[in-house]
Short mmCIF file of C-alpha atoms and ligand atoms in Angstrom, two decimals:
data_model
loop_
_atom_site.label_atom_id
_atom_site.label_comp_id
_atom_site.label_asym_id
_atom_site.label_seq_id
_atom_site.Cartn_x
_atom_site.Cartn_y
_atom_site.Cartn_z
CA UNK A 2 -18.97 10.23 -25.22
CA UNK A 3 -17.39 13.04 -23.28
CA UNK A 4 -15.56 12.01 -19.69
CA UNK A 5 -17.91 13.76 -16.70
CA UNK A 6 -16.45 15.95 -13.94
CA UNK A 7 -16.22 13.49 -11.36
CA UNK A 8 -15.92 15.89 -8.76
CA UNK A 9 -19.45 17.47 -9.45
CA UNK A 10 -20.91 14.25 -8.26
CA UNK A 11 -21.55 11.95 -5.05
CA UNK A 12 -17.72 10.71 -3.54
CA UNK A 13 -19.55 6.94 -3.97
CA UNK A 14 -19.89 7.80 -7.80
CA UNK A 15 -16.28 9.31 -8.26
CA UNK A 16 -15.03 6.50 -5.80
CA UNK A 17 -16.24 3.79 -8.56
CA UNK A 18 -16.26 6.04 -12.24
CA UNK A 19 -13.52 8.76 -11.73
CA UNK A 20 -10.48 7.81 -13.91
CA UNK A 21 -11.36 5.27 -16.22
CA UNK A 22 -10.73 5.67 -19.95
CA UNK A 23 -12.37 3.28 -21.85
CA UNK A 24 -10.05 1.85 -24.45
CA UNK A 25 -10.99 0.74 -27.94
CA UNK A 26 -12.06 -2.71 -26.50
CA UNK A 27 -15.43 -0.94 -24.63
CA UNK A 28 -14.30 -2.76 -21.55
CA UNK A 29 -16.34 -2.39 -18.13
CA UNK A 30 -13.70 -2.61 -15.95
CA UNK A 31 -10.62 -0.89 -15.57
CA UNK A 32 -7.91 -2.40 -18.05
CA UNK A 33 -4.41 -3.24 -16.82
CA UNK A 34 -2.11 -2.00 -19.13
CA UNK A 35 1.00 -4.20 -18.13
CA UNK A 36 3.66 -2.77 -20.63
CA UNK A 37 6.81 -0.65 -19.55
CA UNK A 38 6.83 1.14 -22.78
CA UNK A 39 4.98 2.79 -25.30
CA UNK A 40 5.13 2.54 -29.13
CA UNK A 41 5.37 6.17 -30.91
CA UNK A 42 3.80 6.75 -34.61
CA UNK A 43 7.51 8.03 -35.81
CA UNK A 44 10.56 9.31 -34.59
CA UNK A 45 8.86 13.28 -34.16
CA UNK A 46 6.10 12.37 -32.20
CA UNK A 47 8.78 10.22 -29.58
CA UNK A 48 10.88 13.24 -29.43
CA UNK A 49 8.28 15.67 -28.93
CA UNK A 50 6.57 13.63 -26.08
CA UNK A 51 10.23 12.95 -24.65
CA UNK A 52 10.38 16.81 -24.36
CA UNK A 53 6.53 16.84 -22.67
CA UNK A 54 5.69 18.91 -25.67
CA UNK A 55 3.02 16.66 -26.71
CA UNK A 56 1.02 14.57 -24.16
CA UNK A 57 0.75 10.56 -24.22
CA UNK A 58 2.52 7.57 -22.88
CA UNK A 59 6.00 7.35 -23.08
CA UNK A 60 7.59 5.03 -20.37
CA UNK A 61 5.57 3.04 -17.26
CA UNK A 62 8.36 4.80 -14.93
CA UNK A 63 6.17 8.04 -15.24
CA UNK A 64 2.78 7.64 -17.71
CA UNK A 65 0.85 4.49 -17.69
CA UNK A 66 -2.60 4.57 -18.37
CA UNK A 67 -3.74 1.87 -15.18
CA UNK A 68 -1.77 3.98 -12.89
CA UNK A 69 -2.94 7.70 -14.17
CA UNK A 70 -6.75 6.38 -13.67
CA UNK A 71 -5.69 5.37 -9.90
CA UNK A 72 -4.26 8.80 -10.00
CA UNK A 73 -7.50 10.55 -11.45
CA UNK A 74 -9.77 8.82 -9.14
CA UNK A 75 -7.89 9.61 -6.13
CA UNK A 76 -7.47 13.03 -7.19
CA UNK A 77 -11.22 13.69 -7.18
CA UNK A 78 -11.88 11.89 -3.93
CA UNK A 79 -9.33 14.12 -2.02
CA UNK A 80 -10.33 17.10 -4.09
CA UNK A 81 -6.82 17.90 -5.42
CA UNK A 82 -5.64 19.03 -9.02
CA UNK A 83 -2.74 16.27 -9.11
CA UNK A 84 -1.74 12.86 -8.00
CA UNK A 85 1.60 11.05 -8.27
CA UNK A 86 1.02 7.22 -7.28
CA UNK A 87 4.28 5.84 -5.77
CA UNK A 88 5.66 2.27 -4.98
CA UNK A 89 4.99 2.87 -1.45
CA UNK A 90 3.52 5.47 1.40
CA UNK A 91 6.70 5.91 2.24
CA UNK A 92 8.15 6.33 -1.24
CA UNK A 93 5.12 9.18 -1.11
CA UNK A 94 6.72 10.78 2.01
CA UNK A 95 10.21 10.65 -0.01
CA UNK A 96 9.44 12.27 -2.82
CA UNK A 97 7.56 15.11 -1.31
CA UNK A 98 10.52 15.79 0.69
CA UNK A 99 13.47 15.37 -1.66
CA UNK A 100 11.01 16.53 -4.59
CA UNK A 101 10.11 19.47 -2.69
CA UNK A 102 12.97 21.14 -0.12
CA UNK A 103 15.52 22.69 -1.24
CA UNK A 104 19.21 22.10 1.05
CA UNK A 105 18.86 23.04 4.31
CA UNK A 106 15.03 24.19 4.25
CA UNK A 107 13.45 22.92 7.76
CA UNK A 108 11.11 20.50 8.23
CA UNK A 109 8.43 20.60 11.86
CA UNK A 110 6.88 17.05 11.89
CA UNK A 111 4.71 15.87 14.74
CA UNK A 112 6.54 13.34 17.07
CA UNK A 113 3.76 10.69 17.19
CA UNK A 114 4.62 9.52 13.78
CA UNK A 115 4.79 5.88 11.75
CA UNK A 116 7.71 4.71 12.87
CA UNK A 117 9.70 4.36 9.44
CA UNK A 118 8.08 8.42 9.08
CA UNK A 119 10.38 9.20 12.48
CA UNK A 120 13.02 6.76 10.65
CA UNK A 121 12.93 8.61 7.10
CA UNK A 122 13.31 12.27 8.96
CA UNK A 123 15.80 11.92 11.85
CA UNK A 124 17.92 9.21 9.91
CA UNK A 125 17.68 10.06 5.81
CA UNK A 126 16.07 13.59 5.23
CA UNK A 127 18.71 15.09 7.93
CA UNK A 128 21.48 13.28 6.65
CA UNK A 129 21.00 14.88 2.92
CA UNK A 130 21.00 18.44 4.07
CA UNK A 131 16.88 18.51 5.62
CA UNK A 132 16.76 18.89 9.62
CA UNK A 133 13.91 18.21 11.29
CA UNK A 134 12.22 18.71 14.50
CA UNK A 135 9.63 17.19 16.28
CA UNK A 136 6.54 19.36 17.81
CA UNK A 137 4.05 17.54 20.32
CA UNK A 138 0.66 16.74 17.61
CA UNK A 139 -2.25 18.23 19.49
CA UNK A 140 0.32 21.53 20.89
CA UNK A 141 -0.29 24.02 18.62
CA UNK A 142 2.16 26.43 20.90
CA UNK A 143 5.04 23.59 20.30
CA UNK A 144 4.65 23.56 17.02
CA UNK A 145 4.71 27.62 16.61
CA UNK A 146 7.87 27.18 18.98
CA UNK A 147 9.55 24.88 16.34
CA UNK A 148 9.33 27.06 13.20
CA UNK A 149 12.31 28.72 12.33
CA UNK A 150 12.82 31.06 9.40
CA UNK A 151 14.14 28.12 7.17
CA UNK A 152 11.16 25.67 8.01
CA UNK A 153 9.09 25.45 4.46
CA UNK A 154 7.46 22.38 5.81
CA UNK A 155 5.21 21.12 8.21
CA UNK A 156 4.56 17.10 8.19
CA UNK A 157 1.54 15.47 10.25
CA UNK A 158 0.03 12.35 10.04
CA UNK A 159 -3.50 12.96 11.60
CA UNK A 160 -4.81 10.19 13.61
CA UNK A 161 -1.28 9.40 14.19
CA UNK A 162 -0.23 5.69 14.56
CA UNK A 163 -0.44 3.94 16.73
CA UNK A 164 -1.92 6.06 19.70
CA UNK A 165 -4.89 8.11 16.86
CA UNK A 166 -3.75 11.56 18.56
CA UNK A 167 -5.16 14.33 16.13
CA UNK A 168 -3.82 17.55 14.95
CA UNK A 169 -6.29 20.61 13.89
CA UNK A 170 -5.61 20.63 10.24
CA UNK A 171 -7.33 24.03 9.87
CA UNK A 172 -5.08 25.38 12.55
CA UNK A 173 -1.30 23.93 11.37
CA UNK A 174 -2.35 24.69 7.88
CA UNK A 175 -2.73 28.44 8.97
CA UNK A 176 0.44 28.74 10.71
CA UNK A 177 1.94 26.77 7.43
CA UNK A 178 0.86 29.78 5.14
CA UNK A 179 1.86 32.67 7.97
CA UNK A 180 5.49 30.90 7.40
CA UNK A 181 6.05 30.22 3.80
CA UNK A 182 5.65 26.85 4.74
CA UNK A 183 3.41 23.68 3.34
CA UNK A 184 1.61 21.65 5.14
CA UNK A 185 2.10 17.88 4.45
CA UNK A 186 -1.02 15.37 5.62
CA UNK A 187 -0.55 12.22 5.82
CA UNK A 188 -3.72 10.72 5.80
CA UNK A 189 -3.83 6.95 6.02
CA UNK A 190 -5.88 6.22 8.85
CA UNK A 191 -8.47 8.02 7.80
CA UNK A 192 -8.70 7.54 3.74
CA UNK A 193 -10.70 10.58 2.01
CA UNK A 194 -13.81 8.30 3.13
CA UNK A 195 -13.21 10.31 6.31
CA UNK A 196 -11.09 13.15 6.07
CA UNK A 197 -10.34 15.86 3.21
CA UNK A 198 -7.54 17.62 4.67
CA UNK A 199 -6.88 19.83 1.16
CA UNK A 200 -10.62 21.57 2.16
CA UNK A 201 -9.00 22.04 5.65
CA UNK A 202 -6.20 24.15 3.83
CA UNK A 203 -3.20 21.28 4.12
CA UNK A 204 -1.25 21.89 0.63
CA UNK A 205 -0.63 18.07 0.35
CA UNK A 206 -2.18 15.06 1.37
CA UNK A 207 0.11 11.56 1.41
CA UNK A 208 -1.34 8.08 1.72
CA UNK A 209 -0.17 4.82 1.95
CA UNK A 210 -2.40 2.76 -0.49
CA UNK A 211 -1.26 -0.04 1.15
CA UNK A 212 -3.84 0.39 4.18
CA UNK A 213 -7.55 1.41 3.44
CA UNK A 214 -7.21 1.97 -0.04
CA UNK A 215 -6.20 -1.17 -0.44
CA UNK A 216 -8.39 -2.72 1.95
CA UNK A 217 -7.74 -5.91 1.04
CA UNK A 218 -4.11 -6.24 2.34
CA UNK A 219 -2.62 -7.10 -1.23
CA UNK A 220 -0.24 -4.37 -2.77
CA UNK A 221 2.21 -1.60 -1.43
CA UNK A 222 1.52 1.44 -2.60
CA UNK A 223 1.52 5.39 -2.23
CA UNK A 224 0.46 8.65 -3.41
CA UNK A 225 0.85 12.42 -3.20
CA UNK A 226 -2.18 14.30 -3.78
CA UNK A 227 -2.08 18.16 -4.08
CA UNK A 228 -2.08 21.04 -6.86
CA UNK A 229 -0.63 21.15 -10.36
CA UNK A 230 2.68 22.71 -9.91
CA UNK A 231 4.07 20.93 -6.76
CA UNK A 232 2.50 17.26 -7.59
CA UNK A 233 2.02 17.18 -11.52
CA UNK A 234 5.45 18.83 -11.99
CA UNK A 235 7.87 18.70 -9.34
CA UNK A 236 6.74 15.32 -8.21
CA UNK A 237 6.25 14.10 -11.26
CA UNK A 238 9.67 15.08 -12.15
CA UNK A 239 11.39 13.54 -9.22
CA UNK A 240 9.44 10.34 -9.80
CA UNK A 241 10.43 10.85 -13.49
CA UNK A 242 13.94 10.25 -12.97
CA UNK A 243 14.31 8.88 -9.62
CA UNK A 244 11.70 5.93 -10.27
CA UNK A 245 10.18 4.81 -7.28
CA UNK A 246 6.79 4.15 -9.64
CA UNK A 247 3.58 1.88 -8.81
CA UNK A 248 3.07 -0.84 -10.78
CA UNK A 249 -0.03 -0.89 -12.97
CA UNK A 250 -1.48 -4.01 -11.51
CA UNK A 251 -0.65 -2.56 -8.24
CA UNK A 252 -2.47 0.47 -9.36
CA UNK A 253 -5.91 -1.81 -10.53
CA UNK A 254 -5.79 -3.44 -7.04
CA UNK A 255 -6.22 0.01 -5.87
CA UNK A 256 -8.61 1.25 -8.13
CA UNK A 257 -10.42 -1.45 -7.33
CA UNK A 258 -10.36 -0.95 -3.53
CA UNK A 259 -11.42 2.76 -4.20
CA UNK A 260 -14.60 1.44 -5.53
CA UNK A 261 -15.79 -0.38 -1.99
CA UNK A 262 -13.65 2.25 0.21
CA UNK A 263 -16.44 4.55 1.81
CA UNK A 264 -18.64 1.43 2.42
CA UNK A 265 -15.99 -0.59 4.47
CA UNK A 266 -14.89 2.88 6.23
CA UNK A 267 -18.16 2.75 7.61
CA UNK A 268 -18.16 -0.94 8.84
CA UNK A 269 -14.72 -0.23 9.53
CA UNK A 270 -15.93 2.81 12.55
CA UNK A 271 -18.79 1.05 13.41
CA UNK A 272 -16.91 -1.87 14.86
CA UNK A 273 -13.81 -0.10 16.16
CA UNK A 274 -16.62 2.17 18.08
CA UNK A 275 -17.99 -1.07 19.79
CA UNK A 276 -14.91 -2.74 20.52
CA UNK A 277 -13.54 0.68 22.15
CA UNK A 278 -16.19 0.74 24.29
CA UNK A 279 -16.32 -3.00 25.62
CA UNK A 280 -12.47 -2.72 26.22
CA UNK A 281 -12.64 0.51 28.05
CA UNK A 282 -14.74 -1.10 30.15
CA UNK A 283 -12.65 -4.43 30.62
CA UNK A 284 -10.84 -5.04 34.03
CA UNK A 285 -7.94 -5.62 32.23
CA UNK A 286 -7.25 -2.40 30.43
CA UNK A 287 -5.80 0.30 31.50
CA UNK A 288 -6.59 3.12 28.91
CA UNK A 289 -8.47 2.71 25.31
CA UNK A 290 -6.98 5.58 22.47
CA UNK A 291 -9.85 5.76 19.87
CA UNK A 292 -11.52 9.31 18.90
CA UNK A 293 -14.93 8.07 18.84
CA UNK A 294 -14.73 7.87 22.67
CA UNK A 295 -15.93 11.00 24.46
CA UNK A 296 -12.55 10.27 26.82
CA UNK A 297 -10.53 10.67 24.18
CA UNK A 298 -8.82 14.33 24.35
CA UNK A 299 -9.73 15.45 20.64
CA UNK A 300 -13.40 14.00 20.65
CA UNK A 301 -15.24 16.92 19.55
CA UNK A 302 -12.04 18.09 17.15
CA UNK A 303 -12.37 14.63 15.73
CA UNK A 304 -16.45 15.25 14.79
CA UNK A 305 -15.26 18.39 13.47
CA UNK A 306 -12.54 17.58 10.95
CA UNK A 307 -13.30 13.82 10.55
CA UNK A 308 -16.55 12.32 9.04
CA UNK A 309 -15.67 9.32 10.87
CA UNK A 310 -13.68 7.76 14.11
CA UNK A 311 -11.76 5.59 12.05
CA UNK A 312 -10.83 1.60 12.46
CA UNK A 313 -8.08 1.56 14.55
CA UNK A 314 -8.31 0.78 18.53
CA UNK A 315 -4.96 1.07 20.43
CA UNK A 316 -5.47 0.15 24.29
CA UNK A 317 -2.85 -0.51 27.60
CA UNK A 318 -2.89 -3.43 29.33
CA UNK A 319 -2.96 -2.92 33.12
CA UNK A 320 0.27 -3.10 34.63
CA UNK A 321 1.90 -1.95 31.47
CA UNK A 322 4.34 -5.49 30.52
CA UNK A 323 5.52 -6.10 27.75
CA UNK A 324 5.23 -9.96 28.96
CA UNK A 325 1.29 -9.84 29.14
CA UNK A 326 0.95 -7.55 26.07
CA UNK A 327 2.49 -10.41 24.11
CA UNK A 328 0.34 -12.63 26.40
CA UNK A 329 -3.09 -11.28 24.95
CA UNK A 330 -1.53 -11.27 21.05
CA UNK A 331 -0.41 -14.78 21.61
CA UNK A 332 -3.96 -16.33 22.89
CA UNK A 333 -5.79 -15.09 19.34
CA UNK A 334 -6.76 -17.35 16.96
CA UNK A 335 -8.66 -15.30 14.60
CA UNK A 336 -6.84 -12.11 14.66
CA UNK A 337 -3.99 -11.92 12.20
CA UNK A 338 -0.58 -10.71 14.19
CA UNK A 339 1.18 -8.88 11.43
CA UNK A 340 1.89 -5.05 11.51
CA UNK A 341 -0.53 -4.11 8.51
CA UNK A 342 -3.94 -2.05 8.57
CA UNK A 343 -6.89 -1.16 7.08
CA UNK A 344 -7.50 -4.62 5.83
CA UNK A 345 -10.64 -6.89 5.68
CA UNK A 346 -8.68 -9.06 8.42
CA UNK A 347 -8.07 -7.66 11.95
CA UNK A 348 -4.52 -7.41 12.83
CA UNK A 349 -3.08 -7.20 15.92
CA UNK A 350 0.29 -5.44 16.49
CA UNK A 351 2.62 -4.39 20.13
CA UNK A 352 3.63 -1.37 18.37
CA UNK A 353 7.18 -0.83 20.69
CA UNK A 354 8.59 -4.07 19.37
CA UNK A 355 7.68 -4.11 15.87
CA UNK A 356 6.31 -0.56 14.01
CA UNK A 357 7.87 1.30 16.42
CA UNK A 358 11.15 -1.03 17.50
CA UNK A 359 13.70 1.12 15.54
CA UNK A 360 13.23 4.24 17.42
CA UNK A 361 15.25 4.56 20.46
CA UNK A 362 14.03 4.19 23.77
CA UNK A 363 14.10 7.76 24.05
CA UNK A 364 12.25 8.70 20.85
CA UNK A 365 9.86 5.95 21.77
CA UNK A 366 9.24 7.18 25.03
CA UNK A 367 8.27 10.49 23.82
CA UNK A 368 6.43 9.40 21.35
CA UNK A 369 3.95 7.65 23.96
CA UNK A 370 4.25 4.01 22.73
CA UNK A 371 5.01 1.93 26.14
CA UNK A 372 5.36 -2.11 26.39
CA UNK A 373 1.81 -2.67 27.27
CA UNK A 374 0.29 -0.91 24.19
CA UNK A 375 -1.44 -2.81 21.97
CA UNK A 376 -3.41 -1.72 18.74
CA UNK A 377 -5.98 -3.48 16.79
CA UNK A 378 -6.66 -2.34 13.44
CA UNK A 379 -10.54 -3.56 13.47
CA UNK A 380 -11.43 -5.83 10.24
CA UNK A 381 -14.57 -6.14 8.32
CA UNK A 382 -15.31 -9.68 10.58
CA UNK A 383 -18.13 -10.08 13.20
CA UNK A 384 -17.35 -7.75 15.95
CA UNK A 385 -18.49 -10.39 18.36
CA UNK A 386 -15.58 -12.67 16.99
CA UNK A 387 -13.00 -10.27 17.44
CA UNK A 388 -13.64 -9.61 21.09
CA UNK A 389 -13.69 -12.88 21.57
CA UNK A 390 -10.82 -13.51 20.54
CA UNK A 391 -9.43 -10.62 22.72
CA UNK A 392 -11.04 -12.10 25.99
CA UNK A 393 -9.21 -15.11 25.83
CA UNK A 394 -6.10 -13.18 26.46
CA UNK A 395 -7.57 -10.37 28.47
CA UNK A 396 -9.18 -12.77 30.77
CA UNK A 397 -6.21 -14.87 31.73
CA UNK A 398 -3.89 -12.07 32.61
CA UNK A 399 -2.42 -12.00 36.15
CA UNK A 400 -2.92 -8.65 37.12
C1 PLP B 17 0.47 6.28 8.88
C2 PLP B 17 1.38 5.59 7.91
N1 PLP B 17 2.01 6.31 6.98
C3 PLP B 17 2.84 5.73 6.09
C4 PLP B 17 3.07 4.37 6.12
C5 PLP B 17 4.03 3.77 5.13
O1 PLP B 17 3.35 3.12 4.11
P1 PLP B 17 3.95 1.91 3.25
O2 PLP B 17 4.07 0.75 4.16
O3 PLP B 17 2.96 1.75 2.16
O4 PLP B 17 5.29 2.36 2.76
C6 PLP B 17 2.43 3.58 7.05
C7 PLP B 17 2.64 2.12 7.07
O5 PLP B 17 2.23 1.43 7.96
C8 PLP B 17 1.54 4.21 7.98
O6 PLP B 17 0.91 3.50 8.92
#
């Protein structure tokens, strides 16, 4: 039977069939092939697919057949030629940097950034020859201002965590090409349920599978997504012989979550959009940062670029303290506190003491994240539940 095109058909067809190989066995579901090596036929054939002059497994550091389908599948759903799957989203952002810059080529990222993101550039990718500067997210003049004749990359993550400020992909991705540059996406908030940012012109797109693609909070994981060259060769190579791999059953979890992703994105923005609105009505909050709100800055950017608001609520408590941010967390019972997202559980996080607590107070600061910020990253339970569970907190707070 010949293997379809994926990407000639629905994204809820690709998001369940793209990928999988049936083996010998005719098995339905994906198989997870749990082996770190690979047998060869005779000593020629494991030389010549050492060399990559003949295709086929060799070594789960770098082909496996669980991991390639994760690969395939999320290829076609962001519309790229490649995918590397990594042992983390941040392993993702690693390898695309080291893989990918050459010494002292400069990197523009936006400021509002995961914090281990802000970690990896002003700690890591500076210290091994990389610098980096920040530009504000939605200024494209700042970022212009920040380019310098070395810069060869641009780095966003678009909503940006935790505050879900947006950048116009179409526009960065322009000044990207004008300056020799790439445009890196980081994508995890919005999953390619919601957001394609290769068809906006970004040159890569980096997730952490951890988060939606998951779904169901289970594995770490990562991926680069992009074209032939810089993914299925450079990356490849750098994961290759630096190893930081997925693991095939990580990489079934995954494929798995792929299957039911657009279908929970959709439950996932239809609940964020309601509890956005009851809290930005609530006495006891300050300011509500979702795009679906027509308050938010980048509304109508976000109905342009995104197919979807997204899941995650971030709001300020009025009067700003840390002491009754921790105040509202502490009086859940049904939301899970733990720093994760895009699981079937809400999760409630104060972003300046946890995601966010290694940056300095300066870094923080500019970044946006004060001690009354909270963000929710809204679950797959009854909306009803979850702002109930919020009241309890919001309604006790001295203000
Ligand atoms: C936007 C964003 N990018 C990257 C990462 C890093 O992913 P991982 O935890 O899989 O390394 C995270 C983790 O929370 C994130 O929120």
């Amino acid at each position: 039977m010949n293997t379809p095109d994926w990407s000639d058909h629905n994204f809820a067809t690709a998001a369940v069939r793209a990928g999988h190989r049936r083996s010998n066995e005719g098995e339905n579901a994906e198989a997870i092939f749990t082996t770190s090596s690979f047998v060869f036929d005779n000593a020629a054939q494991a030389a010549d697919r050492f060399q990559n002059n003949a295709p086929g497994n060799v070594y789960s550091r770098f082909t496996n057949p669980t991991v390639r389908a994760f690969e395939q599948r999320l290829a076609t759903l962001e519309g790229g030629e490649a995918c590397i799957a990594t042992a983390s989203g941040m392993a993702a952002i690693m390898a695309s940097c080291v893989a990918l810059l050459a010494p002292g080529e400069h990197v523009v990222a936006s400021s509002g950034l995961f914090g281990s993101t802000s970690q990896f550039f002003r700690k890591y990718l500076t210290r091994i020859g990389n610098p980096v500067d920040f530009a504000r997210i939605d200024c494209l003049e700042d970022w212009a201002a920040k380019v310098t004749p070395q810069t060869r990359m641009l780095f966003v993550e678009t909503p940006s965590n935790p505050l879900t400020q947006l950048a116009d992909i179409r526009a960065l991705a322009e000044l990207a090409n004008d300056n020799n540059a790439l445009l890196v996406v980081d994508n995890c908030f919005c999953s390619p349920a919601l957001q394609r940012p290769l068809d906006l012109g970004a040159h890569l797109v980096v997730h952490s599978a951890t988060k939606f693609i998951d779904g169901q909070g289970r594995c770490v994981g990562g991926a680069v997504v992009g074209d032939k060259k810089r993914v299925g060769e450079d990356i490849l190579g750098f994961l290759r012989t630096a190893g930081p791999t997925m693991s095939p059953f990580n990489a079934w979890v995954f494929l798995k979550g792929l299957e039911t992703l657009q279908i929970r994105m959709q439950r996932h923005c239809e609940s964020a959009m309601a509890l956005a609105l009851w809290l930005q009505q609530h006495n006891s909050v300050s300011r509500v940062y979702y795009p679906g709100l027509s308050s938010h800055p980048q509304h109508e950017l976000c109905r342009q670029q995104q197919s979807g608001f997204g899941g995650i609520v971030s709001f300020e408590i009025a009067g700003g303290s840390r002491d009754n941010a921790w105040r509202v967390i502490d009086q859940t019972e049904l939301l899970s506190i733990t720093a994760n997202l895009g699981d079937a559980k809400s999760t409630i996080t104060h972003p300046a003491t946890t995601t966010h607590g290694r940056l300095s107070d300066q870094d923080r600061a500019e970044a946006g994240i004060g001690e009354g910020l909270l963000r929710v990253a809204v679950g797959l339970e009854s909306v009803d539940d979850i702002k109930a569970d919020l009241e309890r907190g919001l309604r006790d707070l001295s203000l």
